[in-house]
Amino acid sequence: MHHIKHRKQLQSQPQVVEVVNENPNIVSLTTRDLFLLELTNLAKTSVDTLQSMWDDAGFDDAERKAAFSGVFEVLKGTFEEEIKLVKEDLEFRTLGNQVTKLRGEINALWEEALIGDDSQKEKLFPQYFEPLDCLEESAINTHEEYLNGLKAWVTNLQPILQKVARRETIVQERIELEHLQRNPDRLMDRAPNARDRKREETLVVHIKNMDKLTKELVEQIQEWEETNGFFTYLVTI
C-alpha cells in the first residue's frame, strides 16, 4: 500500500526575495534555478554565521572540519530522504496511471458486453473498485490478466451481442409502431400521414423478423452457456 508523505515547503529566504526584487528578469528562472539560488544563499549565510561563532569560540581546523562534516551529513540525509519520497511518489503515480488506463479498457469491454451494473462488475472483478492509493504493484498484472481474459470472452460473445443489439432495435421499433397505430388519422390522405404510413409499413416488415431472430438468439445463448455458464445482459423487455 502506498502512502504519500507530505513534505514541508521551503520558505523563501530574505536574501532570495531581495535578489528577486532587485532583478525582475529572475522570474524567467526555472524552479530548479530558484531552489539552487535559495540553497546557495542559505548555505552562505549559515556558514558565515558558523565561521564567526567558531572564531569567537576559538575552534581549530580539526574541530571546524568535524563540524562541517556533521552539517554535510545532515544535508545529505535530508536530500536522500527527499529523493526517496519523490521516487515513491513517482512510482505511485505511474502505478495509478497504468491501472487507470487498464480500467478504462476493461470498462469499455464491459459496456460492449452490455454489463452496466456496478454490483455485477464487482462480482466479475472486485479489484476494479479498489482505491488507487491502496494498490500494490501486482495490481498491474492482475488488471492485465483480467483484461486479456475479458477480451477473449467478449470476442467469443460478439455474435450473440450483435443479435442482441438487432433484437433491441426491433423492440424499439415495435414500440414506435404501437405509437403510430394509436393515431386514428394516419389513414387519411395527407402528406404527414402518408409518411407515417410508409414508416409503419417498414416497421411491420422489420417486426415480422423478431420471432425468428429471438429463436436464433435463444439457441445461440443456450449453446454458449454450455461452455461458458449462465448468460446475463441488460435488455429492454
C-alpha angles and dihedrals in degrees: 000000000000122000117186112214117216114234127208114249116239111251115229111253118232090243091058092049090050093049091048092048092050093047113046090182089067089086087078090066118108123242088256092055093049091048092051091047091051092046092049093051092046092049093047093049093046095046092048090051092048091046091054092047092047090051090052091047093046096237114179124221094268092053092047092050090050091050092048090049090054092050091047092052090051091050092045091051091050092052093045090052091049092049089050092050093048091048090053090047091051092048090050093050092047091049091047093048093049094047091046090053092049091048090053090056092046092051092049090055091047089054090048088052090049093246104142105145115101093212089056091047091051091053091050097046117000093180088070089075099047113118113254093237090058097054125115122215089257088068091086092058091043092053093044092051092050092045093052091049091047091051091055091045094051092046089053090046096047098098090053093046091052091053091046089053091049091049091048089054091052091049089055090047090052090054089050091050092052089052092051093048091055089067107092092194095060093098094055117108100251130123097247091044091049090056090049091050091051091049090047091053091051092049093049090056092050094047092051087069094055098089092049092046092048092051091050090047094051091050092050092048092050090050091047092049092056088068105024107032132238115000119218132173141158111260140163111248 
